[in-house]
mmCIF file with all atom_site columns, C-alpha atoms in Angstrom:
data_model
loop_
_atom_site.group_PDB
_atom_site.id
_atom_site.type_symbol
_atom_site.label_atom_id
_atom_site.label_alt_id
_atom_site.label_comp_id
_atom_site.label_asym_id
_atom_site.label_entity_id
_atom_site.label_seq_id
_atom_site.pdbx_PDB_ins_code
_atom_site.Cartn_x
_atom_site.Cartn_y
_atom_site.Cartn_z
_atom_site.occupancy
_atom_site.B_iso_or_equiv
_atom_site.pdbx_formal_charge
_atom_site.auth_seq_id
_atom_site.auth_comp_id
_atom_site.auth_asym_id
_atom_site.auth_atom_id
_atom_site.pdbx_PDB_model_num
ATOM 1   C CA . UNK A 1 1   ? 124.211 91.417  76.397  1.00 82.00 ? 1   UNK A CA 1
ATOM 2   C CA . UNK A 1 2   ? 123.697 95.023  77.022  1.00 92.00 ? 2   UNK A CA 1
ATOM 3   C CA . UNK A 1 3   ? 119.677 96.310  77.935  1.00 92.00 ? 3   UNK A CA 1
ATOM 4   C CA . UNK A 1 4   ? 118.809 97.327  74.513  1.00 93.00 ? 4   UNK A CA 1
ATOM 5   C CA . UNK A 1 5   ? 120.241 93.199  73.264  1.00 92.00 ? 5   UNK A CA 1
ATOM 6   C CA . UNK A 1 6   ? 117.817 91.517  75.926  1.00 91.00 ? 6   UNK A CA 1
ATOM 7   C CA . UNK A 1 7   ? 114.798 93.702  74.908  1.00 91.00 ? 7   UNK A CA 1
ATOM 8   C CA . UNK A 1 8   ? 115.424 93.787  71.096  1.00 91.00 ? 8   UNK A CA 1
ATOM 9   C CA . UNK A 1 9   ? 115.921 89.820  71.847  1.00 93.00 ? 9   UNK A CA 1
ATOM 10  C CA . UNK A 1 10  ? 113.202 89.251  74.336  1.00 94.00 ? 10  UNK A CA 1
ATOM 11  C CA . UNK A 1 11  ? 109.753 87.664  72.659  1.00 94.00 ? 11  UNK A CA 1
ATOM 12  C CA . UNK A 1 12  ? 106.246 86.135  74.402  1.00 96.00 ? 12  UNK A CA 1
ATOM 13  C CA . UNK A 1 13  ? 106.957 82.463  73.332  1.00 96.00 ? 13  UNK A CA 1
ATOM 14  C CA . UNK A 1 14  ? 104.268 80.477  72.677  1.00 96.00 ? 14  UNK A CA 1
ATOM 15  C CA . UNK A 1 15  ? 106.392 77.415  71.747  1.00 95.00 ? 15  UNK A CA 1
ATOM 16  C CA . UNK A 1 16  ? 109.178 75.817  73.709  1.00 97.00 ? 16  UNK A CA 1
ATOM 17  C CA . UNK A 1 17  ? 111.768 73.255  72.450  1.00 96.00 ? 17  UNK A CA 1
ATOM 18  C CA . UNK A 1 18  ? 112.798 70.585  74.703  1.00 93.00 ? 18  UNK A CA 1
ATOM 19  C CA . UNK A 1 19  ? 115.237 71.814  76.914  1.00 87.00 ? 19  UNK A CA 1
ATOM 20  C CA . UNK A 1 20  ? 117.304 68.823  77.732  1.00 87.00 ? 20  UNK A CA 1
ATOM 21  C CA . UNK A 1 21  ? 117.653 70.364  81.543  1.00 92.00 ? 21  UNK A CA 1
ATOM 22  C CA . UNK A 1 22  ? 117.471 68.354  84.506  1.00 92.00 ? 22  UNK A CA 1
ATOM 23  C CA . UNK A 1 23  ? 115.156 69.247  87.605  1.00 94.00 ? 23  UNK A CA 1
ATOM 24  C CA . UNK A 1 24  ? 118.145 70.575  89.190  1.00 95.00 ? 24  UNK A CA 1
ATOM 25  C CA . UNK A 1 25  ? 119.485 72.396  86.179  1.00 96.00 ? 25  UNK A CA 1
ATOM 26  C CA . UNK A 1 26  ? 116.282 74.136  85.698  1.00 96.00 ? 26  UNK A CA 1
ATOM 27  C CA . UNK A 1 27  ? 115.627 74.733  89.635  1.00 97.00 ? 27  UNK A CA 1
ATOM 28  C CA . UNK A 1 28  ? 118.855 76.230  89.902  1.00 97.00 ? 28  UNK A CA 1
ATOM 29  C CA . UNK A 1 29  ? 118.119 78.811  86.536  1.00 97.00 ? 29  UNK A CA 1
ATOM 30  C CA . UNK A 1 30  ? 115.184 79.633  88.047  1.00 98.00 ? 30  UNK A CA 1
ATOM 31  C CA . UNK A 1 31  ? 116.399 80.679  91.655  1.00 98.00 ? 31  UNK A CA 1
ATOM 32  C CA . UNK A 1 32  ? 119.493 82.868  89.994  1.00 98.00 ? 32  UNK A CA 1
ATOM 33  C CA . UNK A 1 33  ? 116.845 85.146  88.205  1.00 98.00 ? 33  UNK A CA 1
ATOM 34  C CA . UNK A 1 34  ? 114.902 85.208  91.588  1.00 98.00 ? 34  UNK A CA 1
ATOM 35  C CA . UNK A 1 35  ? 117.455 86.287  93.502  1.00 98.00 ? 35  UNK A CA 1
ATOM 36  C CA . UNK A 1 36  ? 118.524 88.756  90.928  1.00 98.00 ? 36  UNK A CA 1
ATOM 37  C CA . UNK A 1 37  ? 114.677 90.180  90.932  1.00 98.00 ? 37  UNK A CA 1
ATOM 38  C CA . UNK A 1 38  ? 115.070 89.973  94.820  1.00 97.00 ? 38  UNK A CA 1
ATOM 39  C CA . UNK A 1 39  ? 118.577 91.741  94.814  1.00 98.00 ? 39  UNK A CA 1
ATOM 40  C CA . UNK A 1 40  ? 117.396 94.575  92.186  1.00 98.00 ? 40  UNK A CA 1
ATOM 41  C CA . UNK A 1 41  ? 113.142 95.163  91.767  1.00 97.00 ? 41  UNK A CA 1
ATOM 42  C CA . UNK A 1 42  ? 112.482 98.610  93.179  1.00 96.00 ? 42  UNK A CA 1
ATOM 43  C CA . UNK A 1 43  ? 108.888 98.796  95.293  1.00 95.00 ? 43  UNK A CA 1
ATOM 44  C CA . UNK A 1 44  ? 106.749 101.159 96.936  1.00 93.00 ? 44  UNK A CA 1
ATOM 45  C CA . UNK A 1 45  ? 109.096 102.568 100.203 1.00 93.00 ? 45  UNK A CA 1
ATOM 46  C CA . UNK A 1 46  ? 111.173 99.563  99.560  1.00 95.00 ? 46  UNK A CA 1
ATOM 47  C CA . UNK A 1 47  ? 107.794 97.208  100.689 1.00 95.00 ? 47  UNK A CA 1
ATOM 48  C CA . UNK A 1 48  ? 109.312 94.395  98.597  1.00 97.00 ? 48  UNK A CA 1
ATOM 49  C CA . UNK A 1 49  ? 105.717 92.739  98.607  1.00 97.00 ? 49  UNK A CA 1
ATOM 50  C CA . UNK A 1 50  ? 106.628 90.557  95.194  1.00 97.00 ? 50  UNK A CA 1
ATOM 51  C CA . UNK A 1 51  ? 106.886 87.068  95.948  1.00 98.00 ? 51  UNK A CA 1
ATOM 52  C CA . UNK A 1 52  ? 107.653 83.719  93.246  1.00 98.00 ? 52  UNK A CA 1
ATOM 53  C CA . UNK A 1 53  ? 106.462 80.170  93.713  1.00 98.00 ? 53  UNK A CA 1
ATOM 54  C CA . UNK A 1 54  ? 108.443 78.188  91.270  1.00 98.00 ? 54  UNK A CA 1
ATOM 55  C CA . UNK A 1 55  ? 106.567 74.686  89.936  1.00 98.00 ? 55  UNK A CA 1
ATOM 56  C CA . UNK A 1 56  ? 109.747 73.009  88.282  1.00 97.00 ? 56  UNK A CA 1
ATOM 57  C CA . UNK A 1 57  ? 108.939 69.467  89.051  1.00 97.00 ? 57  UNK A CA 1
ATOM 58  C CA . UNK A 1 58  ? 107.139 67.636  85.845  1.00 96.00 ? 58  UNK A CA 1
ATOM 59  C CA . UNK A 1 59  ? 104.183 66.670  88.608  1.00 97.00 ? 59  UNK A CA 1
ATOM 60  C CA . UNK A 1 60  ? 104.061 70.781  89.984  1.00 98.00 ? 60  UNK A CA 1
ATOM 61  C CA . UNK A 1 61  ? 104.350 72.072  86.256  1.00 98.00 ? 61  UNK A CA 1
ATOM 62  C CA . UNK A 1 62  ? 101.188 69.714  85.563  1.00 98.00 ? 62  UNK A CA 1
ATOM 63  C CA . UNK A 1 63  ? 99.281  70.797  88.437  1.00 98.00 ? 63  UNK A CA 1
ATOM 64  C CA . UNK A 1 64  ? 99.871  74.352  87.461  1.00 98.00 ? 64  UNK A CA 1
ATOM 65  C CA . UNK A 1 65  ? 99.495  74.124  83.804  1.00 98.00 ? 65  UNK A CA 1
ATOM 66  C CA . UNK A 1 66  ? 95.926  72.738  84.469  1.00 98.00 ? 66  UNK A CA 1
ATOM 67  C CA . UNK A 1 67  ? 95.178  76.212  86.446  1.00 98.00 ? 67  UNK A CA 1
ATOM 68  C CA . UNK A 1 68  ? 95.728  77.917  82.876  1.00 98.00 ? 68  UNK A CA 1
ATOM 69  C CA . UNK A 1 69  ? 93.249  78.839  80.794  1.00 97.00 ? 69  UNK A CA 1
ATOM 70  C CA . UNK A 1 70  ? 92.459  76.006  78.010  1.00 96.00 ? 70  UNK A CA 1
ATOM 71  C CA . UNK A 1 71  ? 93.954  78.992  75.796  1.00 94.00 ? 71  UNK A CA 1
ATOM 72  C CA . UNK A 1 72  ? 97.655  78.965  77.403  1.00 97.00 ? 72  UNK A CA 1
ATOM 73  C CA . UNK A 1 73  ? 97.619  75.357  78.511  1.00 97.00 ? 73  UNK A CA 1
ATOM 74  C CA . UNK A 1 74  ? 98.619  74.631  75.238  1.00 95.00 ? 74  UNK A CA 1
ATOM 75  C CA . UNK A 1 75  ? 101.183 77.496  75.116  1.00 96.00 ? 75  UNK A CA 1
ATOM 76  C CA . UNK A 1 76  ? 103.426 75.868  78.256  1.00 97.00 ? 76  UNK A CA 1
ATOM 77  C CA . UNK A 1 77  ? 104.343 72.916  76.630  1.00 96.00 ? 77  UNK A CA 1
ATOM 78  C CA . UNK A 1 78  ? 107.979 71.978  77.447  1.00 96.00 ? 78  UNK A CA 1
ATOM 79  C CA . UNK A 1 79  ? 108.718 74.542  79.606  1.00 97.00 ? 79  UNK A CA 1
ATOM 80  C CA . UNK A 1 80  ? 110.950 74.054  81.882  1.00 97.00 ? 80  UNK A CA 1
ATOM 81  C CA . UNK A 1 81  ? 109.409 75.859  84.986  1.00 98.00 ? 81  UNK A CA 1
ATOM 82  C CA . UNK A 1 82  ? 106.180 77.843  85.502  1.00 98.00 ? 82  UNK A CA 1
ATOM 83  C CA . UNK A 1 83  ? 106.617 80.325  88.163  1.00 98.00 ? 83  UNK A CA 1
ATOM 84  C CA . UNK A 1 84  ? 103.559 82.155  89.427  1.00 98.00 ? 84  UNK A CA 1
ATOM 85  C CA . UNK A 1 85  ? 103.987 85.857  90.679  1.00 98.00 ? 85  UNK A CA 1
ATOM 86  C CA . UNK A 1 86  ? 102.074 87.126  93.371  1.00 98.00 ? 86  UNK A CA 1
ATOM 87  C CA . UNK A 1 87  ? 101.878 90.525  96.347  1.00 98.00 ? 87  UNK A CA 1
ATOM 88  C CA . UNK A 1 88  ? 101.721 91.258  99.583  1.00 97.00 ? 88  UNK A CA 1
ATOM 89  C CA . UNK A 1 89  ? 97.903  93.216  99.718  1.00 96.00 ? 89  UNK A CA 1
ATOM 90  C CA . UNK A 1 90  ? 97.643  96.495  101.334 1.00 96.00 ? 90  UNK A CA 1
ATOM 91  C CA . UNK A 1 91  ? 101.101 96.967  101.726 1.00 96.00 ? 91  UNK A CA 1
ATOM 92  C CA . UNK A 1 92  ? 102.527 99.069  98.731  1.00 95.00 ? 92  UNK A CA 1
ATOM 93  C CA . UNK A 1 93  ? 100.532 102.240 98.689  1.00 94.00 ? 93  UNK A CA 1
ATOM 94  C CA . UNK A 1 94  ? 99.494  101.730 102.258 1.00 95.00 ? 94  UNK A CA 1
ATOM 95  C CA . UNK A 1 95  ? 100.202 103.801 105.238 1.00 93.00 ? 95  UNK A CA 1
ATOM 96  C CA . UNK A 1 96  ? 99.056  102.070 108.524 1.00 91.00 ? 96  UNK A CA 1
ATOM 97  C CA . UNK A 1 97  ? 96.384  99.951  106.451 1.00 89.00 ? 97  UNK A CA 1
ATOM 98  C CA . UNK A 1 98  ? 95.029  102.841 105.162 1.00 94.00 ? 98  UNK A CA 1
ATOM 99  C CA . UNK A 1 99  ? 95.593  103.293 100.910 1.00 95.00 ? 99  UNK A CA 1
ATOM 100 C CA . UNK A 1 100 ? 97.912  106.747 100.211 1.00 94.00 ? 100 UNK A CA 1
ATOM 101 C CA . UNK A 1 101 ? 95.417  107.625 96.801  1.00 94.00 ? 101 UNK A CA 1
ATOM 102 C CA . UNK A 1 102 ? 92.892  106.449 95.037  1.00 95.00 ? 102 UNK A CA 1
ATOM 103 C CA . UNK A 1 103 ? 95.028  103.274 93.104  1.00 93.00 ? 103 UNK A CA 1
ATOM 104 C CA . UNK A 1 104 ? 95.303  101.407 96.911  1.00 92.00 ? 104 UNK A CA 1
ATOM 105 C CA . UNK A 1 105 ? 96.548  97.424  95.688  1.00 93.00 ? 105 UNK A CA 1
ATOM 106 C CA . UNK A 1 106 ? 97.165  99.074  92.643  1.00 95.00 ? 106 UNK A CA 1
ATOM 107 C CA . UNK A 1 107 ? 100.178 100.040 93.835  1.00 95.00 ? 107 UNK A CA 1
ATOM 108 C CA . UNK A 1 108 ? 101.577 96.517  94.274  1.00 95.00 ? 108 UNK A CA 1
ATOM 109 C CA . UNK A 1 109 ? 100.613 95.479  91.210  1.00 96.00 ? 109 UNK A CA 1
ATOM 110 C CA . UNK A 1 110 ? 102.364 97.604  89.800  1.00 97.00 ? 110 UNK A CA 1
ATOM 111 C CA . UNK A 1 111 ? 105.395 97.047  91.673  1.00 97.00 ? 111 UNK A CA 1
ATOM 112 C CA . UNK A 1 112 ? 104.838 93.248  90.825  1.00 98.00 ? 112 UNK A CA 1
ATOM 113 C CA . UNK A 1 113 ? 105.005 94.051  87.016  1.00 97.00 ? 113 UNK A CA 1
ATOM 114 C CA . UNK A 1 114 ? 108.140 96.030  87.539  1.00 97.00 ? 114 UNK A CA 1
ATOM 115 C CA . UNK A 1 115 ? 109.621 92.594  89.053  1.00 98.00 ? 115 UNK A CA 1
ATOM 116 C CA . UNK A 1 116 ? 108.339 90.363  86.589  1.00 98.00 ? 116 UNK A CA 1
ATOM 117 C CA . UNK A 1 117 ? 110.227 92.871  83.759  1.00 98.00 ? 117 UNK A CA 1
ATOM 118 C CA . UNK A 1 118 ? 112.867 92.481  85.909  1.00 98.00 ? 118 UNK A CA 1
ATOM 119 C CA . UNK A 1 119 ? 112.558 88.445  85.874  1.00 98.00 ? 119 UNK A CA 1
ATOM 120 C CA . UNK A 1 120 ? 112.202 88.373  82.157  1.00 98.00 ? 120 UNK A CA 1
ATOM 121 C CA . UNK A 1 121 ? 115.174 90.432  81.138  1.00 97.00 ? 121 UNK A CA 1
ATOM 122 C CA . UNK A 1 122 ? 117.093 88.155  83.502  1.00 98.00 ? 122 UNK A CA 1
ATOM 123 C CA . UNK A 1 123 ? 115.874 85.221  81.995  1.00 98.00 ? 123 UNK A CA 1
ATOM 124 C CA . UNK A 1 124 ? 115.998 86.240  78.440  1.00 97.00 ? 124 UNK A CA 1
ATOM 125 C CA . UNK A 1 125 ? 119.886 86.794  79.480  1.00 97.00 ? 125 UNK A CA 1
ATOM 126 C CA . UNK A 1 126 ? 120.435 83.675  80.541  1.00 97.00 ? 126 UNK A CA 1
ATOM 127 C CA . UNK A 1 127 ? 119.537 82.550  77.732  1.00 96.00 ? 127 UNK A CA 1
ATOM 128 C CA . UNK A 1 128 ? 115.876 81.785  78.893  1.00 97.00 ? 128 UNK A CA 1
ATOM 129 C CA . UNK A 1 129 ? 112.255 82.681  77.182  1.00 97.00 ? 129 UNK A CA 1
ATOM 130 C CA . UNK A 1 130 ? 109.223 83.468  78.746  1.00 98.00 ? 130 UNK A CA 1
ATOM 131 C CA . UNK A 1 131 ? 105.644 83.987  78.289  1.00 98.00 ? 131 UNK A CA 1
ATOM 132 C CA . UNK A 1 132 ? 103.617 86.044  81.243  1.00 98.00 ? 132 UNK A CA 1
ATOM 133 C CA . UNK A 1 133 ? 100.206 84.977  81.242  1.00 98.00 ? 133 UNK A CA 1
ATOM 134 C CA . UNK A 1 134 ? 97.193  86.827  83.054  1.00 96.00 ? 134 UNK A CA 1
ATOM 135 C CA . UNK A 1 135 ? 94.434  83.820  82.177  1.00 97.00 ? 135 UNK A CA 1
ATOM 136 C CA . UNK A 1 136 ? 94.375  81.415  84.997  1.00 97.00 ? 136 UNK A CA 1
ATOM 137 C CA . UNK A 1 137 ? 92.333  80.480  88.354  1.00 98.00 ? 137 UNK A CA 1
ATOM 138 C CA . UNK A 1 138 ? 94.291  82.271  91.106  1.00 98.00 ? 138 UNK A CA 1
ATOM 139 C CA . UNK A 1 139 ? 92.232  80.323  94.033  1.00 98.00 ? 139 UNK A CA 1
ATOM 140 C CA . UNK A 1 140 ? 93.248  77.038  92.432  1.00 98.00 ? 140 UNK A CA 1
ATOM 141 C CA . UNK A 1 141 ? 96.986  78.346  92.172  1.00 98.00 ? 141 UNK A CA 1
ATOM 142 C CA . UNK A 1 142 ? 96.586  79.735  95.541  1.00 98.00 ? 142 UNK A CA 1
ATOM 143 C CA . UNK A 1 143 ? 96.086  76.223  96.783  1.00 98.00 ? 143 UNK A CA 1
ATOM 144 C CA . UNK A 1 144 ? 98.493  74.523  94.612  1.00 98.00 ? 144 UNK A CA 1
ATOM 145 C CA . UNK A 1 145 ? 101.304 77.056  96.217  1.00 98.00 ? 145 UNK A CA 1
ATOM 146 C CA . UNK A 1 146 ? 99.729  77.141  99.702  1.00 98.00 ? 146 UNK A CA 1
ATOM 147 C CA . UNK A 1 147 ? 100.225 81.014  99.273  1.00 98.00 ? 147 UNK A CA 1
ATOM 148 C CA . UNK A 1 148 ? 98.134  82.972  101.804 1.00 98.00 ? 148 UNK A CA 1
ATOM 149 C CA . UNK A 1 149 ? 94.964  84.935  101.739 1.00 97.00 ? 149 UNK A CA 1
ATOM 150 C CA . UNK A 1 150 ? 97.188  88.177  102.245 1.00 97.00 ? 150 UNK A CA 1
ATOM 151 C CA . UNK A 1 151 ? 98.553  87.957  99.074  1.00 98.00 ? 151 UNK A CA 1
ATOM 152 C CA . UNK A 1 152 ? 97.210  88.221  95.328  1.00 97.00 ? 152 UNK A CA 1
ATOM 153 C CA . UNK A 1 153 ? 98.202  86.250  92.630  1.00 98.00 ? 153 UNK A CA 1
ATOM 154 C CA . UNK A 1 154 ? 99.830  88.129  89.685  1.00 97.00 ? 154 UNK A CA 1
ATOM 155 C CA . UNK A 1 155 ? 100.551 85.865  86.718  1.00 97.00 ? 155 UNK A CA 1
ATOM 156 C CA . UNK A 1 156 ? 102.068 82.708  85.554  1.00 98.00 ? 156 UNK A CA 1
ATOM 157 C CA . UNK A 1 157 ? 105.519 83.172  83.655  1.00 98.00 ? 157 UNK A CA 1
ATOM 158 C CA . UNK A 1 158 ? 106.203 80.348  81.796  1.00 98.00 ? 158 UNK A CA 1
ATOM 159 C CA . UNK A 1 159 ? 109.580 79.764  81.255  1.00 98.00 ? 159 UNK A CA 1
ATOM 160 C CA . UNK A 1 160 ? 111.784 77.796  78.353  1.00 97.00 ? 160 UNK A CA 1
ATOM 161 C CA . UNK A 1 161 ? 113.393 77.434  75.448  1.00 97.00 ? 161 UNK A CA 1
ATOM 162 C CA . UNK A 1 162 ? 112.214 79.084  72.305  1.00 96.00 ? 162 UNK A CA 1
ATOM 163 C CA . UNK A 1 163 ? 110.867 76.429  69.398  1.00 95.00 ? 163 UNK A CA 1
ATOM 164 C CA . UNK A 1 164 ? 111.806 78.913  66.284  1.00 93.00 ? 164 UNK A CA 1
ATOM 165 C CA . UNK A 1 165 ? 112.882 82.901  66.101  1.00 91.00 ? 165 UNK A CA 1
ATOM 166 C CA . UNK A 1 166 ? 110.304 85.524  66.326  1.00 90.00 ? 166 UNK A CA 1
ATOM 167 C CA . UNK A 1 167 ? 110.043 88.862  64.693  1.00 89.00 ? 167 UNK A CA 1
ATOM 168 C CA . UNK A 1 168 ? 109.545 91.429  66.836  1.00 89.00 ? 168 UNK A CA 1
ATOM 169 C CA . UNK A 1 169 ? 105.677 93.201  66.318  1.00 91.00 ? 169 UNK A CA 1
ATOM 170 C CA . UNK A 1 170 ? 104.797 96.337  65.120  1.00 93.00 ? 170 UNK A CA 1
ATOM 171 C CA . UNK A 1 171 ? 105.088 98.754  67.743  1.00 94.00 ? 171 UNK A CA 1
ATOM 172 C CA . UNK A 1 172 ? 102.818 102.240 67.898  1.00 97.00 ? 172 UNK A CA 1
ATOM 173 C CA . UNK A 1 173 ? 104.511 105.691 67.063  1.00 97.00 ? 173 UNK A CA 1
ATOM 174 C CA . UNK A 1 174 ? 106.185 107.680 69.950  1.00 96.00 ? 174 UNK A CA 1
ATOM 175 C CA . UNK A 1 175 ? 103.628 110.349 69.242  1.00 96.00 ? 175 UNK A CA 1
ATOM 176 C CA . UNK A 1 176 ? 100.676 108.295 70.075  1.00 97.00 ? 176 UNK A CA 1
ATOM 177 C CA . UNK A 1 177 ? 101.882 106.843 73.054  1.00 97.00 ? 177 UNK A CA 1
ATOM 178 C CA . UNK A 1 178 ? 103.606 109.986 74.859  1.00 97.00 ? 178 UNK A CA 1
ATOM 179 C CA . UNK A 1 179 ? 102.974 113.839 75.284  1.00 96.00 ? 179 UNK A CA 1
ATOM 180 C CA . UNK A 1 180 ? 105.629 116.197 75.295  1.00 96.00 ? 180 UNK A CA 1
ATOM 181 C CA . UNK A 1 181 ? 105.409 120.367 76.449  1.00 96.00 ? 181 UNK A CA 1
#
């Protein structure tokens, strides 16, 4: 599938199928988009602040699921991993601790969402859905993941099999959404 096939294919699912995958199956699906993201995710002086903690373990999922939002608890059902995204702080955009410009963590934020297109592009080529969701209790996934105080919590990509086909949704005009001179 070339780039224009993943993201003409690629869809926010909001209902999995069962997926019929083992622990091991879906552990080792997970940790080949990873290390692609790892391999190829541009970042801020090559920082490479994003970092993945991968709940793939029915008992992990759980915990994780229940640090959703009532709103996408529902959504993760059947998945067959939820991976939560998170970045080094004051690192991207930083020089010596101090922030380059005005957007400081901003910076690695936005390298995180880079990665994460990265991750679900990957996925959706292996054949993979996902879902990226922003509604959830980062201190309760912070302590979930045991993920440290230097580093803020992103989102929660679920990840699955699609349930049905989705259209793709109306998208805004290239004139309202870029300026050319």
């Amino acid at each position: 599938m070339n780039l224009n096939e993943l993201a003409a294919t690629r869809r926010s699912v909001r209902v999995y199928k069962e997926a019929g995958l083992s622990e091991e199956e879906s552990l080792k699906k997970i940790k080949e988009i990873v290390d692609f993201v790892r391999i190829n995710s541009p970042s801020w002086k090559n920082s490479q602040t994003h970092r993945y903690y991968a709940a793939v373990s029915a008992e992990k999922i759980a915990q994780v699921r229940d640090a959703l939002s009532l709103r996408n608890q529902e959504k993760v059902n059947n998945s067959i991993a939820l991976v939560v995204t998170a970045f080094e702080k004051d690192v991207s955009g930083f020089t010596e601790g101090k922030p380059d410009n005005e957007l400081g963590n901003c910076w690695g934020a936005y390298d995180l969402g880079l990665s994460d297109s990265l991750f679900i592009l990957k996925a959706r080529e292996l054949g993979l859905d996902t879902l990226i969701m922003g509604l959830r209790d980062a201190n309760q996934i912070k302590k979930i993941f045991c993920i440290p105080e230097n580093q803020m919590v992103g989102a929660v990509i679920s990840v699955g099999f699609r349930a049905a086909e989705l259209n793709q949704p109306p998208r805004k005009p290239l004139e309202e959404i870029a300026h050319f001179e």
